[in-house]
């Protein structure tokens, strides 16, 4: 006998939502140019002239420290469209490498040889500026919003959630290790997968699952999903937290060693292992079937000298990457099988967090 699934529980997203270039283009408008998107940590931007470059959807941006003020601009020179900053992070004034145009805190261009080489009229000169992008700091987290009229941060995130981010970020160490990994699947699968704790005991049986508590059923969602419900924090006790001697040197976040998860809509998962170390994963869409995963890892503030911290960070990165590779190996296979005639996913009653996300996206893309 074939059991027909309850239509309520069939995903409202079709396979095409995961491979169609048209949907990918629509998401640039309705997701990545509309919502606040995590873009970096202030610990990378502490010094004057420090910068971070990112791609938010298909828009390259630079976040730059101008004498203590953080500003975000499109990372495209007003002259002939060269990228202004080239590295992921660094320290350098906002000056174009191509012909030397510099930019001040307001994004206005300082053009060398403006009179001779370019013969720009004085009134013309004042108008040459970069496109500024809205930026918001939540403790050590930096968010940007590409919209011309961005909604308030509190419309997207609960005040208590924002307070939580602020609180945890006061425990961040400034040393960060990062890597970017290319994966052949749709970015939405990446975010759905981190929300879906039920895959952990199966897919990560030999790595991650050993240390973690068994997944708990998520509460049933009521009514239509709201934007603020799509980001939340959860903390659970470890089945086993393997001891590590470097933890004695760390002042951990929280009163007891919990496994923390912050899900930051639309594309970030931020975790803390016991309050001692932190890891962020962000799923950035490159094409309908291509995602760049940014991994950033750091520790909580040190209690005393920890001169072997690079070794700890490197070890943590390897461990995180092994788990990520298991996810990528699975999700690339999932993506490869999607085709126009494939059936949509089916969700159980307790997969309500994933269901809410899918419903929300279906609403955005209608
Ligand atoms: S493109 Fe930037 S100075 Fe020419
Ligand atoms: Fe996973």
Short mmCIF file of C-alpha atoms and ligand atoms in Angstrom, two decimals:
data_model
loop_
_atom_site.label_atom_id
_atom_site.label_comp_id
_atom_site.label_asym_id
_atom_site.label_seq_id
_atom_site.Cartn_x
_atom_site.Cartn_y
_atom_site.Cartn_z
CA UNK A 1 0.00 0.00 0.00
CA UNK A 2 1.29 3.41 -0.84
CA UNK A 3 0.72 6.02 1.83
CA UNK A 4 -0.02 9.44 0.43
CA UNK A 5 1.62 12.12 2.52
CA UNK A 6 -0.53 14.67 4.27
CA UNK A 7 -0.51 17.61 1.84
CA UNK A 8 0.17 19.93 4.79
CA UNK A 9 3.53 18.32 5.18
CA UNK A 10 4.71 18.41 1.58
CA UNK A 11 7.36 21.08 1.12
CA UNK A 12 5.99 24.18 -0.57
CA UNK A 13 9.32 24.47 -2.42
CA UNK A 14 9.61 22.52 -5.65
CA UNK A 15 12.89 21.01 -6.87
CA UNK A 16 13.18 23.95 -9.30
CA UNK A 17 13.49 26.29 -6.31
CA UNK A 18 16.87 24.66 -5.80
CA UNK A 19 18.22 24.63 -9.34
CA UNK A 20 16.50 27.32 -11.38
CA UNK A 21 18.61 30.37 -12.37
CA UNK A 22 15.40 32.43 -12.37
CA UNK A 23 14.75 31.59 -8.71
CA UNK A 24 18.40 32.38 -7.93
CA UNK A 25 17.97 35.82 -9.59
CA UNK A 26 14.72 36.42 -7.72
CA UNK A 27 16.42 35.56 -4.40
CA UNK A 28 19.02 38.25 -5.05
CA UNK A 29 16.17 40.76 -4.89
CA UNK A 30 13.84 39.25 -2.34
CA UNK A 31 16.35 37.86 0.13
CA UNK A 32 19.85 39.28 -0.29
CA UNK A 33 18.90 42.86 -1.20
CA UNK A 34 16.17 42.98 1.40
CA UNK A 35 17.26 41.43 4.71
CA UNK A 36 20.05 42.16 7.13
CA UNK A 37 22.86 39.75 6.33
CA UNK A 38 25.77 38.88 8.62
CA UNK A 39 28.96 40.31 7.10
CA UNK A 40 31.78 39.97 9.63
CA UNK A 41 33.11 40.43 13.14
CA UNK A 42 34.34 43.70 14.66
CA UNK A 43 37.39 41.80 15.93
CA UNK A 44 38.68 41.90 12.32
CA UNK A 45 38.01 45.63 12.08
CA UNK A 46 39.45 47.07 15.26
CA UNK A 47 42.30 49.14 13.87
CA UNK A 48 42.19 52.23 11.72
CA UNK A 49 42.15 51.22 8.00
CA UNK A 50 41.20 47.62 8.81
CA UNK A 51 38.81 46.15 6.27
CA UNK A 52 36.80 43.05 5.40
CA UNK A 53 35.45 42.24 1.95
CA UNK A 54 32.40 40.07 1.35
CA UNK A 55 29.93 39.17 -1.33
CA UNK A 56 26.34 39.66 -0.20
CA UNK A 57 24.33 37.74 -2.77
CA UNK A 58 25.98 38.95 -5.98
CA UNK A 59 27.12 42.31 -4.60
CA UNK A 60 30.77 42.75 -3.54
CA UNK A 61 31.08 44.93 -0.45
CA UNK A 62 33.86 46.31 1.70
CA UNK A 63 33.57 47.18 5.37
CA UNK A 64 36.24 49.65 6.36
CA UNK A 65 37.36 51.29 9.59
CA UNK A 66 37.82 55.06 9.17
CA UNK A 67 39.39 56.31 12.39
CA UNK A 68 37.14 54.09 14.49
CA UNK A 69 33.96 54.39 12.39
CA UNK A 70 32.85 51.33 10.48
CA UNK A 71 31.32 51.97 7.08
CA UNK A 72 30.17 49.62 4.33
CA UNK A 73 30.42 50.42 0.63
CA UNK A 74 30.07 48.55 -2.59
CA UNK A 75 33.59 47.28 -3.25
CA UNK A 76 33.65 48.77 -6.73
CA UNK A 77 35.68 51.85 -7.59
CA UNK A 78 33.63 54.75 -8.94
CA UNK A 79 36.25 55.29 -11.67
CA UNK A 80 36.39 52.13 -13.73
CA UNK A 81 34.84 49.51 -11.48
CA UNK A 82 37.95 47.93 -10.02
CA UNK A 83 37.59 46.13 -6.68
CA UNK A 84 38.92 48.56 -4.07
CA UNK A 85 40.12 46.04 -1.50
CA UNK A 86 41.28 42.69 -2.83
CA UNK A 87 41.80 40.50 0.21
CA UNK A 88 39.26 38.91 2.52
CA UNK A 89 40.52 41.00 5.42
CA UNK A 90 43.49 43.28 6.04
CA UNK A 91 44.65 46.78 6.85
CA UNK A 92 44.98 49.36 4.12
CA UNK A 93 43.36 52.72 3.36
CA UNK A 94 40.41 52.65 0.97
CA UNK A 95 42.45 53.51 -2.11
CA UNK A 96 41.97 51.87 -5.48
CA UNK A 97 44.96 49.89 -6.68
CA UNK A 98 44.19 50.60 -10.33
CA UNK A 99 44.64 54.40 -10.66
CA UNK A 100 44.95 55.50 -7.06
CA UNK A 101 41.54 57.03 -6.36
CA UNK A 102 41.00 57.22 -2.61
CA UNK A 103 37.75 57.39 -0.64
CA UNK A 104 36.89 59.07 2.63
CA UNK A 105 34.47 58.10 5.39
CA UNK A 106 31.54 59.51 3.40
CA UNK A 107 32.56 57.53 0.32
CA UNK A 108 33.60 60.63 -1.56
CA UNK A 109 36.43 60.20 -4.05
CA UNK A 110 39.78 61.95 -3.69
CA UNK A 111 41.00 61.91 -7.27
CA UNK A 112 44.75 62.32 -7.82
CA UNK A 113 45.56 64.67 -10.69
CA UNK A 114 41.89 65.58 -10.90
CA UNK A 115 42.65 68.76 -12.84
CA UNK A 116 45.33 67.55 -15.19
CA UNK A 117 44.64 63.93 -15.99
CA UNK A 118 40.84 63.87 -15.72
CA UNK A 119 39.93 67.57 -16.08
CA UNK A 120 36.87 67.05 -13.91
CA UNK A 121 34.97 70.25 -13.16
CA UNK A 122 35.04 71.07 -9.43
CA UNK A 123 31.27 70.57 -9.04
CA UNK A 124 31.54 67.21 -10.80
CA UNK A 125 34.26 66.08 -8.45
CA UNK A 126 32.16 66.40 -5.32
CA UNK A 127 29.58 64.06 -6.79
CA UNK A 128 31.84 61.11 -7.33
CA UNK A 129 31.18 58.77 -4.45
CA UNK A 130 30.83 55.12 -3.63
CA UNK A 131 27.50 53.47 -3.04
CA UNK A 132 27.11 53.27 0.72
CA UNK A 133 25.47 50.25 2.28
CA UNK A 134 23.54 50.21 5.57
CA UNK A 135 25.57 48.71 8.40
CA UNK A 136 24.53 47.69 11.89
CA UNK A 137 26.69 46.44 14.74
CA UNK A 138 25.26 44.00 17.25
CA UNK A 139 28.05 43.71 19.77
CA UNK A 140 30.86 42.06 17.79
CA UNK A 141 28.60 41.03 14.89
CA UNK A 142 28.39 43.25 11.82
CA UNK A 143 25.31 43.11 9.60
CA UNK A 144 24.69 44.90 6.33
CA UNK A 145 21.53 45.58 4.37
CA UNK A 146 21.64 46.27 0.63
CA UNK A 147 18.17 47.80 0.50
CA UNK A 148 17.87 51.55 -0.15
CA UNK A 149 15.29 51.64 2.65
CA UNK A 150 16.33 48.92 5.11
CA UNK A 151 13.86 47.74 7.70
CA UNK A 152 14.79 47.99 11.38
CA UNK A 153 17.03 45.22 12.67
CA UNK A 154 14.35 44.50 15.32
CA UNK A 155 11.88 43.67 12.57
CA UNK A 156 14.09 40.80 11.54
CA UNK A 157 15.38 39.64 14.94
CA UNK A 158 13.74 39.46 18.37
CA UNK A 159 15.22 41.99 20.83
CA UNK A 160 16.18 39.11 23.15
CA UNK A 161 18.00 37.37 20.29
CA UNK A 162 19.96 40.55 19.53
CA UNK A 163 20.77 40.95 23.23
CA UNK A 164 22.03 37.36 23.24
CA UNK A 165 24.36 38.05 20.29
CA UNK A 166 25.66 41.15 22.04
CA UNK A 167 26.23 39.24 25.25
CA UNK A 168 28.08 36.31 23.69
CA UNK A 169 30.23 38.58 21.55
CA UNK A 170 31.68 40.28 24.63
CA UNK A 171 33.46 36.94 25.16
CA UNK A 172 35.15 36.77 21.74
CA UNK A 173 38.91 36.54 21.33
CA UNK A 174 40.31 38.59 18.44
CA UNK A 175 42.27 35.81 16.70
CA UNK A 176 40.18 34.32 13.89
CA UNK A 177 40.92 31.48 11.51
CA UNK A 178 38.78 31.20 8.40
CA UNK A 179 38.37 29.27 5.21
CA UNK A 180 35.98 29.34 2.26
CA UNK A 181 34.73 26.13 0.73
CA UNK A 182 33.01 25.77 -2.65
CA UNK A 183 30.10 23.34 -2.76
CA UNK A 184 27.83 22.24 -5.61
CA UNK A 185 24.41 22.73 -4.03
CA UNK A 186 21.86 25.44 -3.45
CA UNK A 187 22.53 27.73 -0.46
CA UNK A 188 19.08 27.01 1.01
CA UNK A 189 19.99 23.34 1.46
CA UNK A 190 22.95 24.43 3.57
CA UNK A 191 20.84 26.46 5.97
CA UNK A 192 18.05 23.85 6.11
CA UNK A 193 20.68 21.23 6.91
CA UNK A 194 22.11 23.04 9.93
CA UNK A 195 18.59 23.52 11.34
CA UNK A 196 17.86 19.84 10.83
CA UNK A 197 19.47 18.24 13.89
CA UNK A 198 17.87 14.89 13.03
CA UNK A 199 20.52 14.11 10.41
CA UNK A 200 23.39 14.30 12.89
CA UNK A 201 23.26 10.75 14.37
CA UNK A 202 23.21 9.27 10.84
CA UNK A 203 25.37 11.41 8.62
CA UNK A 204 27.87 12.35 11.33
CA UNK A 205 27.79 9.04 13.16
CA UNK A 206 31.57 8.76 13.43
CA UNK A 207 32.49 12.43 13.93
CA UNK A 208 30.27 14.99 15.49
CA UNK A 209 27.41 12.80 16.75
CA UNK A 210 29.45 11.17 19.49
CA UNK A 211 29.69 14.35 21.52
CA UNK A 212 26.20 15.65 21.06
CA UNK A 213 22.93 15.07 22.85
CA UNK A 214 20.22 13.19 20.93
CA UNK A 215 18.10 15.62 18.92
CA UNK A 216 14.92 16.73 20.63
CA UNK A 217 11.68 17.09 18.78
CA UNK A 218 11.09 20.72 17.88
CA UNK A 219 7.83 22.20 19.08
CA UNK A 220 5.01 22.25 16.58
CA UNK A 221 4.74 25.60 14.85
CA UNK A 222 1.42 27.40 14.98
CA UNK A 223 0.08 29.58 12.20
CA UNK A 224 2.14 31.26 9.52
CA UNK A 225 5.84 31.69 10.14
CA UNK A 226 6.94 35.20 11.04
CA UNK A 227 10.32 36.65 10.08
CA UNK A 228 11.51 36.96 13.67
CA UNK A 229 10.81 33.27 14.35
CA UNK A 230 13.36 32.29 11.70
CA UNK A 231 16.32 33.22 13.95
CA UNK A 232 16.76 31.73 17.39
CA UNK A 233 19.19 30.48 19.98
CA UNK A 234 19.21 27.04 21.56
CA UNK A 235 21.53 25.43 24.08
CA UNK A 236 21.81 21.79 25.10
CA UNK A 237 23.99 19.62 27.32
CA UNK A 238 26.68 17.48 25.77
CA UNK A 239 26.50 13.72 25.84
CA UNK A 240 30.25 14.00 26.28
CA UNK A 241 32.59 16.97 26.04
CA UNK A 242 36.03 15.55 25.45
CA UNK A 243 38.56 17.26 27.74
CA UNK A 244 41.20 19.54 26.23
CA UNK A 245 43.89 21.16 28.34
CA UNK A 246 43.81 24.51 26.49
CA UNK A 247 40.34 25.12 27.95
CA UNK A 248 41.93 25.90 31.34
CA UNK A 249 43.41 29.02 29.77
CA UNK A 250 40.05 30.26 28.53
CA UNK A 251 37.35 32.25 30.34
CA UNK A 252 34.30 30.54 28.85
CA UNK A 253 30.97 32.08 27.91
CA UNK A 254 28.12 30.89 30.12
CA UNK A 255 27.89 29.29 33.55
CA UNK A 256 28.00 25.70 32.34
CA UNK A 257 29.54 24.08 29.27
CA UNK A 258 26.63 23.90 26.82
CA UNK A 259 26.43 23.34 23.11
CA UNK A 260 25.06 26.64 21.79
CA UNK A 261 23.47 27.20 18.43
CA UNK A 262 22.41 30.54 17.00
CA UNK A 263 20.50 30.36 13.75
CA UNK A 264 20.70 33.72 12.05
CA UNK A 265 18.29 34.09 9.16
CA UNK A 266 18.82 33.82 6.24
CA UNK A 267 22.14 31.99 6.00
CA UNK A 268 24.23 31.75 9.18
CA UNK A 269 24.74 29.11 11.84
CA UNK A 270 26.88 30.15 14.78
CA UNK A 271 27.81 27.57 17.41
CA UNK A 272 29.78 27.47 20.62
CA UNK A 273 31.28 24.32 22.03
CA UNK A 274 30.93 24.66 25.78
CA UNK A 275 31.40 28.44 25.63
CA UNK A 276 35.13 27.79 24.99
CA UNK A 277 35.25 28.01 21.23
CA UNK A 278 33.06 29.41 18.48
CA UNK A 279 32.41 28.51 14.85
CA UNK A 280 30.39 30.33 12.24
CA UNK A 281 29.14 28.87 8.97
CA UNK A 282 27.59 31.08 6.31
CA UNK A 283 26.01 29.83 3.10
CA UNK A 284 26.55 32.32 0.30
CA UNK A 285 24.78 31.77 -3.00
CA UNK A 286 27.08 31.83 -6.03
CA UNK A 287 24.65 30.29 -8.53
CA UNK A 288 21.47 28.22 -8.22
CA UNK A 289 23.54 25.09 -7.68
CA UNK A 290 26.70 26.60 -6.20
CA UNK A 291 27.34 27.83 -2.68
CA UNK A 292 30.37 29.25 -0.98
CA UNK A 293 30.58 28.26 2.66
CA UNK A 294 32.47 30.65 4.88
CA UNK A 295 33.84 29.05 8.02
CA UNK A 296 35.20 31.29 10.79
CA UNK A 297 36.54 29.96 14.08
CA UNK A 298 37.85 31.57 17.23
CA UNK A 299 38.07 31.04 20.97
CA UNK A 300 36.58 32.82 23.96
CA UNK A 301 38.79 35.39 25.69
CA UNK A 302 41.92 34.05 27.33
CA UNK A 303 42.31 33.83 31.07
CA UNK A 304 46.09 33.73 30.71
CA UNK A 305 48.74 33.28 28.06
CA UNK A 306 47.81 30.86 25.28
CA UNK A 307 50.74 31.06 22.90
CA UNK A 308 49.71 27.84 21.18
CA UNK A 309 46.33 29.26 20.14
CA UNK A 310 47.14 28.95 16.38
CA UNK A 311 47.52 25.19 16.91
CA UNK A 312 44.20 25.02 18.77
CA UNK A 313 42.44 27.02 16.05
CA UNK A 314 43.98 24.87 13.34
CA UNK A 315 42.88 21.71 15.13
CA UNK A 316 39.35 23.08 15.58
CA UNK A 317 39.21 24.06 11.91
CA UNK A 318 40.20 20.55 10.84
CA UNK A 319 37.51 19.03 13.07
CA UNK A 320 34.85 21.45 11.80
CA UNK A 321 35.91 20.86 8.19
CA UNK A 322 35.59 17.07 8.58
CA UNK A 323 31.97 17.51 9.66
CA UNK A 324 31.33 20.05 6.91
CA UNK A 325 32.77 17.65 4.32
CA UNK A 326 30.25 15.03 5.42
CA UNK A 327 27.44 17.55 4.90
CA UNK A 328 28.83 18.63 1.53
CA UNK A 329 29.24 15.03 0.37
CA UNK A 330 25.57 14.37 1.14
CA UNK A 331 24.06 17.64 -0.08
CA UNK A 332 25.93 17.57 -3.39
CA UNK A 333 24.37 14.17 -4.04
CA UNK A 334 20.96 15.49 -3.08
CA UNK A 335 21.38 18.47 -5.43
CA UNK A 336 22.63 16.27 -8.30
CA UNK A 337 19.42 14.24 -8.17
CA UNK A 338 17.02 17.18 -8.34
CA UNK A 339 15.16 17.53 -11.63
CA UNK A 340 11.93 19.11 -12.82
CA UNK A 341 9.89 15.95 -12.27
CA UNK A 342 11.32 15.10 -8.83
CA UNK A 343 8.86 15.11 -5.94
CA UNK A 344 9.06 17.82 -3.32
CA UNK A 345 10.32 16.92 0.16
CA UNK A 346 8.03 15.56 2.86
CA UNK A 347 8.28 16.80 6.43
CA UNK A 348 7.32 15.12 9.68
CA UNK A 349 5.27 16.81 12.36
CA UNK A 350 8.36 17.70 14.40
CA UNK A 351 10.41 19.11 11.56
CA UNK A 352 8.61 22.34 12.20
CA UNK A 353 11.63 24.65 12.12
CA UNK A 354 12.56 23.49 8.63
CA UNK A 355 8.89 23.61 7.61
CA UNK A 356 8.58 27.23 8.78
CA UNK A 357 11.69 28.19 6.79
CA UNK A 358 10.42 26.49 3.62
CA UNK A 359 7.03 28.14 3.95
CA UNK A 360 8.61 31.51 4.49
CA UNK A 361 10.74 31.15 1.37
CA UNK A 362 7.83 29.91 -0.69
CA UNK A 363 5.97 33.08 0.35
CA UNK A 364 8.93 35.30 -0.60
CA UNK A 365 9.32 33.70 -4.01
CA UNK A 366 5.66 33.62 -5.05
S1 LIG B 1 39.35 51.99 -11.37
FE1 LIG B 1 39.76 52.71 -9.40
S2 LIG B 1 41.09 54.34 -9.71
FE2 LIG B 1 40.63 53.65 -11.70
FE1 LIG B 2 25.57 18.14 9.27
#
